[in-house]
PDB file of C-alpha atoms in Angstrom:
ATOM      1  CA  UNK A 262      16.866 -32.238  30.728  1.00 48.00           C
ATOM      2  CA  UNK A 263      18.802 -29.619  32.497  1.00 48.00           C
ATOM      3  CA  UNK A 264      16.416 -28.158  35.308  1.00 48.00           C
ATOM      4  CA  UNK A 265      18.176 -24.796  34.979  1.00 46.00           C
ATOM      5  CA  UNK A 266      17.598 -24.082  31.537  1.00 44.00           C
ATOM      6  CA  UNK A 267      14.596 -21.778  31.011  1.00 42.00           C
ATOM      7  CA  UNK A 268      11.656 -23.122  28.641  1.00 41.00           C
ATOM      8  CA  UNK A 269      12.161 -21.674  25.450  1.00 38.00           C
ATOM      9  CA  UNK A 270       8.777 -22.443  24.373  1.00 34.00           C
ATOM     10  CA  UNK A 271       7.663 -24.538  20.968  1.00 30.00           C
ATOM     11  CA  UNK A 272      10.195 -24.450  18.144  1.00 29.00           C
ATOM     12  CA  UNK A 273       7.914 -23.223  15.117  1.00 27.00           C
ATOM     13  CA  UNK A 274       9.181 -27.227  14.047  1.00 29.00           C
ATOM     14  CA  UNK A 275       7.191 -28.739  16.439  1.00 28.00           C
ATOM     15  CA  UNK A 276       4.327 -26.373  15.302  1.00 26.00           C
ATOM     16  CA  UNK A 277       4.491 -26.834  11.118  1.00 30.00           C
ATOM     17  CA  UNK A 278       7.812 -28.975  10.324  1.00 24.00           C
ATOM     18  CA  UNK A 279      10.016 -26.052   9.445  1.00 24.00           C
ATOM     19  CA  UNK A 280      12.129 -26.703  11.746  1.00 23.00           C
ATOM     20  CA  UNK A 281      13.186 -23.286  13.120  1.00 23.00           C
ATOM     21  CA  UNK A 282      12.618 -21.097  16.067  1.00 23.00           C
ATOM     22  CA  UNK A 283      10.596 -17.777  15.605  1.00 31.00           C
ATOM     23  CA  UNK A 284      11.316 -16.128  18.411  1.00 35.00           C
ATOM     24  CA  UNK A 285      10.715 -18.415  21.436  1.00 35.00           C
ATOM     25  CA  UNK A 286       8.617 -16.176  23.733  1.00 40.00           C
ATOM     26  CA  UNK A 287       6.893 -15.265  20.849  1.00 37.00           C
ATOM     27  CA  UNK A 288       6.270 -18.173  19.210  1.00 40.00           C
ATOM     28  CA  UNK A 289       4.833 -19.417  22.972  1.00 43.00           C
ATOM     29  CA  UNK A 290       3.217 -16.419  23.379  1.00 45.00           C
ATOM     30  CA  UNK A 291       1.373 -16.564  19.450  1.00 42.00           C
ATOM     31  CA  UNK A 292       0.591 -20.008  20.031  1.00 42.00           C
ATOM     32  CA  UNK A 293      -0.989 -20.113  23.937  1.00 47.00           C
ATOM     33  CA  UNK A 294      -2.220 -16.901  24.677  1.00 42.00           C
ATOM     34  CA  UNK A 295      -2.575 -14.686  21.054  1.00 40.00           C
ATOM     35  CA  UNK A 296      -5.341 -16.734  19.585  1.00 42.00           C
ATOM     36  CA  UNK A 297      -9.122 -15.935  19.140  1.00 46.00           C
ATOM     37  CA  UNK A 298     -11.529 -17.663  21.550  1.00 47.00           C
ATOM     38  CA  UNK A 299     -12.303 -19.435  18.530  1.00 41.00           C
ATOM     39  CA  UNK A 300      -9.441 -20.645  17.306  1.00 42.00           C
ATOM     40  CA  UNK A 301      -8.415 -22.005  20.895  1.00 43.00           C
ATOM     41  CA  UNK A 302     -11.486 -24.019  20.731  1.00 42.00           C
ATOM     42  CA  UNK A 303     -10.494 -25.724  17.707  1.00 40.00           C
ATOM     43  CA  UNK A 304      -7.135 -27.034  19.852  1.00 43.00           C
ATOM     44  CA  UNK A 305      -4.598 -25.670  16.912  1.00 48.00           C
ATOM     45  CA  UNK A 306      -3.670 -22.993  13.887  1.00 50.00           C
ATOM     46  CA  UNK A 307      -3.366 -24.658  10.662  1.00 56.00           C
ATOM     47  CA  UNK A 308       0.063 -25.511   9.511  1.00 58.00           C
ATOM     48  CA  UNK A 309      -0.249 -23.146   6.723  1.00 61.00           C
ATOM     49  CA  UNK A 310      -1.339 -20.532   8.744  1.00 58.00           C
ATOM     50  CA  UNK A 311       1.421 -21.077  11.086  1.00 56.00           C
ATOM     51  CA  UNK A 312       4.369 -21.100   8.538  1.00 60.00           C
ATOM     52  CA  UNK A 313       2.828 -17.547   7.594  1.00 61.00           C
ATOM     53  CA  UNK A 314       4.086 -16.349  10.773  1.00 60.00           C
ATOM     54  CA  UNK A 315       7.365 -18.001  10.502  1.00 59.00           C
ATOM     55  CA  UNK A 316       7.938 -16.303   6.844  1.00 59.00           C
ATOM     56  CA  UNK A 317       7.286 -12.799   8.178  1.00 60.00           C
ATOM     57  CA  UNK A 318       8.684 -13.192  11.621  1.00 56.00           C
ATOM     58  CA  UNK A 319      11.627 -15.435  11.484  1.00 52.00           C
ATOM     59  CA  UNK A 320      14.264 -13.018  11.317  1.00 51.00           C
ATOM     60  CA  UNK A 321      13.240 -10.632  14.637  1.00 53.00           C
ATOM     61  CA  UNK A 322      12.496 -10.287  18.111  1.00 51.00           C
ATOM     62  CA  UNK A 323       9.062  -8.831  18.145  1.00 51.00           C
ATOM     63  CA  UNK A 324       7.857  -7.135  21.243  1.00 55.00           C
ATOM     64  CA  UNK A 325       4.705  -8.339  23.213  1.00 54.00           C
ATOM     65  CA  UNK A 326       2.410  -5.425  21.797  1.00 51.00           C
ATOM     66  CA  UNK A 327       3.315  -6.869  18.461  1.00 61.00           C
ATOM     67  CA  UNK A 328       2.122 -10.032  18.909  1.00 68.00           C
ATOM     68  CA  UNK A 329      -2.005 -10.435  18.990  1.00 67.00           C
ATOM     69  CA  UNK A 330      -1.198  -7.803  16.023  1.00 72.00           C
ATOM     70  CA  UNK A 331       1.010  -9.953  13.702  1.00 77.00           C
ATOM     71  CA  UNK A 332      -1.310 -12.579  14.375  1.00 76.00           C
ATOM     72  CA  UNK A 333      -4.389 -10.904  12.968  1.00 76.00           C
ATOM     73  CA  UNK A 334      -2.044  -9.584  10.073  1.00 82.00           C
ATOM     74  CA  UNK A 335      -1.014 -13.222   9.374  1.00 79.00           C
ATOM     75  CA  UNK A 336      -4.432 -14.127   9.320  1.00 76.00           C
ATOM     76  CA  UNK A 337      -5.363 -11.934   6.631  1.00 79.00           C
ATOM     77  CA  UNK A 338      -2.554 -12.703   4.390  1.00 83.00           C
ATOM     78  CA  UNK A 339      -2.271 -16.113   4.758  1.00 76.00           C
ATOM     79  CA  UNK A 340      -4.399 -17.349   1.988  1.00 78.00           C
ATOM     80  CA  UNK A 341      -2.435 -14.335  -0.383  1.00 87.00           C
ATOM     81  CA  UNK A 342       0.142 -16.675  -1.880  1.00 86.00           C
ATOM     82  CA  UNK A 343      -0.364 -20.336  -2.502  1.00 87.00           C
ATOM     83  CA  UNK A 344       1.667 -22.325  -0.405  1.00 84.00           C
ATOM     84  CA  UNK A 345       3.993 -23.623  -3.244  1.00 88.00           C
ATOM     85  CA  UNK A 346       5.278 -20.075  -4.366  1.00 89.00           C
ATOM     86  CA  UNK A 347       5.956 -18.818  -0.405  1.00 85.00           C
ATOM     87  CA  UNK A 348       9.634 -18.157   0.934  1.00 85.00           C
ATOM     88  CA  UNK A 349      11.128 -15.902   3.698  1.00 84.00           C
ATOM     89  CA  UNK A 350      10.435 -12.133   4.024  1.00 85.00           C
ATOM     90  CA  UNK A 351      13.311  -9.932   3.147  1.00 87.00           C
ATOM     91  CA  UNK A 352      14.100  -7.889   6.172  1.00 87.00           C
ATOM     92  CA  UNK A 353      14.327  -4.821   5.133  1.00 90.00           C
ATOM     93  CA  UNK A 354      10.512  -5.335   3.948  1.00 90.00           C
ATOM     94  CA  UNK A 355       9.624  -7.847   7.078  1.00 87.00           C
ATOM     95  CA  UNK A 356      10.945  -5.420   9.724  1.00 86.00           C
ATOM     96  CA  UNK A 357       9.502  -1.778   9.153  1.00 89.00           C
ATOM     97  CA  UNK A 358       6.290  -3.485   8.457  1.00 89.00           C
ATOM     98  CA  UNK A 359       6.055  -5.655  11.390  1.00 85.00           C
ATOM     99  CA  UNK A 360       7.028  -2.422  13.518  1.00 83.00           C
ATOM    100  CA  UNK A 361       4.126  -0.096  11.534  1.00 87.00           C
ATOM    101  CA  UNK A 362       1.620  -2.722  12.054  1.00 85.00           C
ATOM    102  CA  UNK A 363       0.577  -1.698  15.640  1.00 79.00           C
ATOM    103  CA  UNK A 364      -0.168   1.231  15.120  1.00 82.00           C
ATOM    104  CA  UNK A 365      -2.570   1.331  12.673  1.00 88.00           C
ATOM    105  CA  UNK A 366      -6.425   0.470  12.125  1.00 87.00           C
ATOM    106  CA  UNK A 367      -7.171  -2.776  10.946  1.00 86.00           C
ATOM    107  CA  UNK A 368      -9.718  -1.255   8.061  1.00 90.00           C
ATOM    108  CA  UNK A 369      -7.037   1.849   7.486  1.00 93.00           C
ATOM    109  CA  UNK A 370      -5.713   2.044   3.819  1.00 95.00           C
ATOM    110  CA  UNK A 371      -2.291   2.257   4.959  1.00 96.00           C
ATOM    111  CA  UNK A 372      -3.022  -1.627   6.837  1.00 94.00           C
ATOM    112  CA  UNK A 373      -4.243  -2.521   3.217  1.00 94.00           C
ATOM    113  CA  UNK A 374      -1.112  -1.088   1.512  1.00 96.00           C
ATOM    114  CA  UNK A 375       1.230  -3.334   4.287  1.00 95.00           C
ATOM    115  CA  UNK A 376      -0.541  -6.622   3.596  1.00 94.00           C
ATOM    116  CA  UNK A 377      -0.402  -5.924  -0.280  1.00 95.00           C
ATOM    117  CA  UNK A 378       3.377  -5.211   0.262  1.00 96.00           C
ATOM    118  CA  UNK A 379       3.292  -8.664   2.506  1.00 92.00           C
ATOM    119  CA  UNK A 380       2.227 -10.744   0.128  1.00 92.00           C
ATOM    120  CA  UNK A 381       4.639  -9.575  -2.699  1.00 94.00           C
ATOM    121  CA  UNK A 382       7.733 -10.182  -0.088  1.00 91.00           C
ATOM    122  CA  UNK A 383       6.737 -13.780   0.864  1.00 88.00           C
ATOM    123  CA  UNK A 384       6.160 -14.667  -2.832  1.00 91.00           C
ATOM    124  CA  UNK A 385       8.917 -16.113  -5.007  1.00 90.00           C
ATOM    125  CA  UNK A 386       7.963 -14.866  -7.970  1.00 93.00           C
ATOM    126  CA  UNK A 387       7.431 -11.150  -6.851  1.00 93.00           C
ATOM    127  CA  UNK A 388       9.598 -10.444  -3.519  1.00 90.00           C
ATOM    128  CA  UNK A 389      12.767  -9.243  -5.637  1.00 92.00           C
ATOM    129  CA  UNK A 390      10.898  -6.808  -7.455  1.00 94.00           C
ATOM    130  CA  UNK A 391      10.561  -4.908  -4.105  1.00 96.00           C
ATOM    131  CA  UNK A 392      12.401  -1.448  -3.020  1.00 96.00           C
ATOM    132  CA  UNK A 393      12.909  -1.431   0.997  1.00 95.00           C
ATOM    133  CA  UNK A 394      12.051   2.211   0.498  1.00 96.00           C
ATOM    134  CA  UNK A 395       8.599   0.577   0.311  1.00 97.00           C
ATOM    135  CA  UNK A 396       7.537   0.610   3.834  1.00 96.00           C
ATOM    136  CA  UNK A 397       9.018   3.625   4.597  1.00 96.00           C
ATOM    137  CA  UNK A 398       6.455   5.651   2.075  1.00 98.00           C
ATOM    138  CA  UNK A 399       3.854   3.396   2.897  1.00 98.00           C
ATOM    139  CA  UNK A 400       4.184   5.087   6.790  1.00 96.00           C
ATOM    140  CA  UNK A 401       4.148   8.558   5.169  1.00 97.00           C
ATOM    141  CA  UNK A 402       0.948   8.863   3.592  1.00 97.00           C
ATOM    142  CA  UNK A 403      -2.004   9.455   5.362  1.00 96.00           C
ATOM    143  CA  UNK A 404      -5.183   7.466   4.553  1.00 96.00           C
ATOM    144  CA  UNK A 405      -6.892   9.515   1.717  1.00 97.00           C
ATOM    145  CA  UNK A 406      -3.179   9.992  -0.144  1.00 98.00           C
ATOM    146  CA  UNK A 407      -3.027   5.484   0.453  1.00 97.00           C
ATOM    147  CA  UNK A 408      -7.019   6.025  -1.158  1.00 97.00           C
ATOM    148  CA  UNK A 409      -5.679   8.173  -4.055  1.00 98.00           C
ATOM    149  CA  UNK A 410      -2.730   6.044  -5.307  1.00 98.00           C
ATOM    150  CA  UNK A 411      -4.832   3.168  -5.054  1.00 97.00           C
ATOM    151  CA  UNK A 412      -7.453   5.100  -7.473  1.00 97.00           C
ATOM    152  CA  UNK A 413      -4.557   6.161  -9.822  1.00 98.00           C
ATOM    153  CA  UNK A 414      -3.486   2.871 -10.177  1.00 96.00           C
ATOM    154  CA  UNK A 415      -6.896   2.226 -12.006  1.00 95.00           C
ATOM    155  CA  UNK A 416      -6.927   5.305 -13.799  1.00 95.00           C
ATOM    156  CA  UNK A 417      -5.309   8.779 -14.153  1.00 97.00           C
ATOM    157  CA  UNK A 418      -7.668  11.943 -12.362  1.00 98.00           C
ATOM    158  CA  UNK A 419      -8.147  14.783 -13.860  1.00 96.00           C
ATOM    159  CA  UNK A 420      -9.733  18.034 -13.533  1.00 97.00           C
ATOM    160  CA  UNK A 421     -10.669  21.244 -15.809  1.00 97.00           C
ATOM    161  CA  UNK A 422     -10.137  24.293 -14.198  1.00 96.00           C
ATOM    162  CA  UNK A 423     -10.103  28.189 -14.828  1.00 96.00           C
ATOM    163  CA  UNK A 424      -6.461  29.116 -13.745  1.00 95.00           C
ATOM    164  CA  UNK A 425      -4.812  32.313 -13.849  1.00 94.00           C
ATOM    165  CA  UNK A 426      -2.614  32.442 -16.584  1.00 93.00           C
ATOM    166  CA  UNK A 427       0.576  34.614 -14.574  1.00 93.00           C
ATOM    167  CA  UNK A 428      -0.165  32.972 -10.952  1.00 92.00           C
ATOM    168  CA  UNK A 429      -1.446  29.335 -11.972  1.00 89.00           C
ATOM    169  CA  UNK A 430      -4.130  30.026  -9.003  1.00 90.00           C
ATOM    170  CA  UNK A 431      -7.316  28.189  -9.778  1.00 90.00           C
ATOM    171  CA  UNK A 432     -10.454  30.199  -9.910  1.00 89.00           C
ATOM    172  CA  UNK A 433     -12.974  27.609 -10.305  1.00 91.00           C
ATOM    173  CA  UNK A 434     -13.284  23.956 -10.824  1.00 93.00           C
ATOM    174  CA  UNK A 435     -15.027  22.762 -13.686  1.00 93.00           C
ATOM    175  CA  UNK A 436     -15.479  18.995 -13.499  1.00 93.00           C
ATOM    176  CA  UNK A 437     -13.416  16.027 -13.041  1.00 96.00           C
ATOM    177  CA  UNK A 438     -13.445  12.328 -13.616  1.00 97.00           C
ATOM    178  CA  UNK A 439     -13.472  11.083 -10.207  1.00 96.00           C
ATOM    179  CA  UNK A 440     -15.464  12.240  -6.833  1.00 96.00           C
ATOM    180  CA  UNK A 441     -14.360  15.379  -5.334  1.00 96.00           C
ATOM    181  CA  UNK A 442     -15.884  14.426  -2.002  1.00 96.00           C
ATOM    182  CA  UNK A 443     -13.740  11.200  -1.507  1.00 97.00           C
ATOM    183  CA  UNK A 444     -11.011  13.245  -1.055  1.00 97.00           C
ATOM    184  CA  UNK A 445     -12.758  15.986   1.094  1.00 96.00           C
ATOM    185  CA  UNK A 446     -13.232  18.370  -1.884  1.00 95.00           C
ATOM    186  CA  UNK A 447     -10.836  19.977  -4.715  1.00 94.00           C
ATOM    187  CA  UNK A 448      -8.721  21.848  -2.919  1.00 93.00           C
ATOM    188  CA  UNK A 449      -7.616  18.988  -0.586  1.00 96.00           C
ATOM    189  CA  UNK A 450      -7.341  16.674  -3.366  1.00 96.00           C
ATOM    190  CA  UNK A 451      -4.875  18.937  -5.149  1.00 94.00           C
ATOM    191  CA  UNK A 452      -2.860  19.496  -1.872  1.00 96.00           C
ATOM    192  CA  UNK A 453      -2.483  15.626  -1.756  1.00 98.00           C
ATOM    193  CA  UNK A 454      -1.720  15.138  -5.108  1.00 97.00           C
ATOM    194  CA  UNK A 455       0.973  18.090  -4.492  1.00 96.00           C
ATOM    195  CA  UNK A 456       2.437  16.280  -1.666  1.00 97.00           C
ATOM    196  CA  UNK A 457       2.540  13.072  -3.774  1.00 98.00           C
ATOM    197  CA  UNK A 458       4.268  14.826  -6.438  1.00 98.00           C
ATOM    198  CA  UNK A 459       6.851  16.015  -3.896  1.00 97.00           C
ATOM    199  CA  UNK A 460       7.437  12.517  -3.221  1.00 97.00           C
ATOM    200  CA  UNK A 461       7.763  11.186  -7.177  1.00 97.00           C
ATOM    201  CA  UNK A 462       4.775   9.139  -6.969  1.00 98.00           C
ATOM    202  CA  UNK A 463       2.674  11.466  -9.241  1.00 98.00           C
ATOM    203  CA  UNK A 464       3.022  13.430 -12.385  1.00 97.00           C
ATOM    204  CA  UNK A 465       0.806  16.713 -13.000  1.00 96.00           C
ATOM    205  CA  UNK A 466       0.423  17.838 -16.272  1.00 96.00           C
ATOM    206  CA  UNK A 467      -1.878  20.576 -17.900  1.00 95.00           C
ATOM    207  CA  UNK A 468      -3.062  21.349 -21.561  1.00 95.00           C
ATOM    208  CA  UNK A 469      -5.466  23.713 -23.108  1.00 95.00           C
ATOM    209  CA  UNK A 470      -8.895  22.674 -23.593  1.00 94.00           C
ATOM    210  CA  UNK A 471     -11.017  25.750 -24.384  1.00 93.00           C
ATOM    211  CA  UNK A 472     -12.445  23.817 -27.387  1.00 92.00           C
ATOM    212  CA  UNK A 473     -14.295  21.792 -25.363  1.00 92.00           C
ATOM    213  CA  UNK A 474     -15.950  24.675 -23.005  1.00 93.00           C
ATOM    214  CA  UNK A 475     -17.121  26.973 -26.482  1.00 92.00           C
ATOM    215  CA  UNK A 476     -20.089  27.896 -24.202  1.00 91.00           C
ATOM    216  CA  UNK A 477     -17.735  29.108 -20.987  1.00 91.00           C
ATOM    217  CA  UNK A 478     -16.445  32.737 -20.474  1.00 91.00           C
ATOM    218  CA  UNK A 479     -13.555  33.132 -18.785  1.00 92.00           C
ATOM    219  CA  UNK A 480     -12.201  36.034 -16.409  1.00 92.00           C
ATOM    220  CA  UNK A 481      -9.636  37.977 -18.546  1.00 93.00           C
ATOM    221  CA  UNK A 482      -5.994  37.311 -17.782  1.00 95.00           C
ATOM    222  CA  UNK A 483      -7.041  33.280 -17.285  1.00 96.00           C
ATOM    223  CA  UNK A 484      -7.463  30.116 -19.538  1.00 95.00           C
ATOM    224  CA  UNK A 485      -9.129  26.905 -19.041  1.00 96.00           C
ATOM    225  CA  UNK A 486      -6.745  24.296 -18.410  1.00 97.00           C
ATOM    226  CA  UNK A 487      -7.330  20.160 -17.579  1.00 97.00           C
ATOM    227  CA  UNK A 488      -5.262  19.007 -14.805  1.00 96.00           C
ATOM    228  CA  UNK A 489      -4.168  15.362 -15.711  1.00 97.00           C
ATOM    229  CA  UNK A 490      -2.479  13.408 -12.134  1.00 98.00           C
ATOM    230  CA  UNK A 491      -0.790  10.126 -13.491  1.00 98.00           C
ATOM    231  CA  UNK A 492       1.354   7.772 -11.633  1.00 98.00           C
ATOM    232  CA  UNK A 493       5.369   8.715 -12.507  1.00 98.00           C
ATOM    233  CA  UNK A 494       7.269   5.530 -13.611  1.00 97.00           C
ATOM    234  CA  UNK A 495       8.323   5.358  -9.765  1.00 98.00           C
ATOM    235  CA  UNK A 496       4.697   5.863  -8.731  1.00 98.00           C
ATOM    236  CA  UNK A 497       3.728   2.827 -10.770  1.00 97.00           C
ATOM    237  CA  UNK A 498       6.106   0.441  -9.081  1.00 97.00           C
ATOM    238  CA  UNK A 499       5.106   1.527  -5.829  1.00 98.00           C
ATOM    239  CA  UNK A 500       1.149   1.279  -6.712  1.00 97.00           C
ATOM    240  CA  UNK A 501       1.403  -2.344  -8.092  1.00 96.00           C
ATOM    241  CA  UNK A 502       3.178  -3.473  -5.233  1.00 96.00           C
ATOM    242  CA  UNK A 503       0.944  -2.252  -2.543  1.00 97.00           C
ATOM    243  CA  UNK A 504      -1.850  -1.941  -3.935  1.00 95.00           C
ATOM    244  CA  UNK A 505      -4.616  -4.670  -4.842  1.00 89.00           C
ATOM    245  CA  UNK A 506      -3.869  -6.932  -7.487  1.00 77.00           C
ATOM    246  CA  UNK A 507      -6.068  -5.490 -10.434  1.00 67.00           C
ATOM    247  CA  UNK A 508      -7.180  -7.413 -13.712  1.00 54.00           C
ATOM    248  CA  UNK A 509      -5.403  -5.848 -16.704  1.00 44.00           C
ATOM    249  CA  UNK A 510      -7.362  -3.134 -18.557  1.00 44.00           C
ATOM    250  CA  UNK A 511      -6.848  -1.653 -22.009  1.00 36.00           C
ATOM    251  CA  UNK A 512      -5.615   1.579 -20.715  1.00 42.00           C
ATOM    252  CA  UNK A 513      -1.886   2.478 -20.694  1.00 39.00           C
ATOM    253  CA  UNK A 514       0.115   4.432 -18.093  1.00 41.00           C
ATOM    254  CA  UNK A 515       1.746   5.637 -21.488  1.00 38.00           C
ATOM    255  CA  UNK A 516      -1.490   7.933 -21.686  1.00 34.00           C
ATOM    256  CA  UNK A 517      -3.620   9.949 -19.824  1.00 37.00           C
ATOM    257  CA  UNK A 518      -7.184   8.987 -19.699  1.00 38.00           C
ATOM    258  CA  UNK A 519      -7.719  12.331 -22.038  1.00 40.00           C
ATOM    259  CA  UNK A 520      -5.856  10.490 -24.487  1.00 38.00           C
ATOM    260  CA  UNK A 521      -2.798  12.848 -23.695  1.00 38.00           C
ATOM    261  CA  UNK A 522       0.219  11.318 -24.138  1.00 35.00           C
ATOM    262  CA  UNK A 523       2.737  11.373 -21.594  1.00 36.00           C
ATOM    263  CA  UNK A 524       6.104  13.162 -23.434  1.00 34.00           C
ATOM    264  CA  UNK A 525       8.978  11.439 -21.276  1.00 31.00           C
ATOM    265  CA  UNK A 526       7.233  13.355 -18.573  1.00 33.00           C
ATOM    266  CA  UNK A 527       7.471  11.720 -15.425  1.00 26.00           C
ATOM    267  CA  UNK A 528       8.278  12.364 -11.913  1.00 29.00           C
TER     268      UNK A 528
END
């Protein structure tokens, strides 16, 4: 062997048969010095495990403060997609997540959202179905908005309010169908849902519901109103591919939880 060549470390080959080189400091680097104390005591990564890392990884040069980070990210999606159904990463999924991944929490929402995202773009049956504008909004949320789409993806929110019938201000909050405090109170939940809406991933709608308040006197010059948020068609996409995988229910996104339906009116 030429003396003068430098050591390139393993080829992922030698590690799980694929035959290919990750990225060969890297791939050194991820296999001597990334791993848990006990995972080096058990001598090796499974070859499973490994190939994980080659799917997402293949295609980049990934920077030392990357790497104990893709490692623990590869750890938690590894057992996502059964072996049989994996294939490469697109890129333009594979490289905005691999570059978000470092900086963010572990037990963050957004962290969640990028491993749900992940696992659709290493699976053959789902990775075509992503948009590479994926990551991109994933990075633009903050943690309770990541917390809210995951919660509309179950079921629409809504709220009754007393609003000002020239203004649309909202005097008073009535009740809603989810927790107010999750989302550090009404006000803040609207201004996410705003921002959301700003951003096509929500619809607001409103309809009259003094019928169901016969007992509630309103200020003159306002009505009472319910505030239905639903994910727009776009919002829906998004949701199912980054969030959780969720066991079909009997509710449509064609209507509101109220039983309103939705008009054509989407973001």
């Amino acid at each position: 062997m030429d003396q003068s060549e430098p050591d390139k470390g393993p080829l992922i080959g030698d590690l799980t048969g694929a035959g290919k080189v990750i990225n060969s400091e890297v791939a050194k680097r991820i296999y001597d010095d990334a791993l848990s104390p006990s995972m080096r005591e058990l001598g090796s990564l499974s070859e499973d495990f490994l190939k994980t890392i080659h799917l997402i990884a293949a295609p980049f040069q990934i920077g030392a403060v990357l790497q104990v980070r893709l490692v623990s990210f590869c750890e938690r999606i590894s057992n996502m997609v059964p072996k049989e159904r994996q294939r490469d990463a697109p890129p333009e999924i594979a490289k905005p997540v691999i570059e978000a991944i470092a900086f963010i929490r572990d037990d963050s929402p957004l962290m969640t959202m990028f491993e749900e995202l992940m696992s659709r773009a290493i699976d053959v049956n789902e990775a075509d179905e992503l948009s590479p504008e994926f990551p991109a909004i994933i990075q633009s949320l903050s943690p309770l908005q990541a917390k809210l789409i995951t919660s509309l993806a179950a079921e629409d929110h809504f709220t009754d309010i007393i609003q000002d019938r020239n203004t649309g201000i909202v005097y008073r909050q009535l009740g809603s169908n989810y927790q107010p405090e999750d989302y550090h109170g009404y006000p803040h939940h609207l201004t996410l849902v705003q921002n959301l809406a700003t951003k096509s991933i929500v619809t607001i709608l409103f309809r009259d519901i003094a019928e169901e308040y016969p007992d509630t006197t309103v200020p003159e010059g306002t009505h009472l109103r319910r505030m239905s948020v639903r994910l727009s068609r776009f919002g829906l996409w998004f949701a199912t591919s980054c969030t959780e995988r969720q066991a079909p229910t009997t509710q449509s996104h064609g209507f509101a939880s109220d039983g309103i339906p939705q008009s054509g009116e989407f973001g």
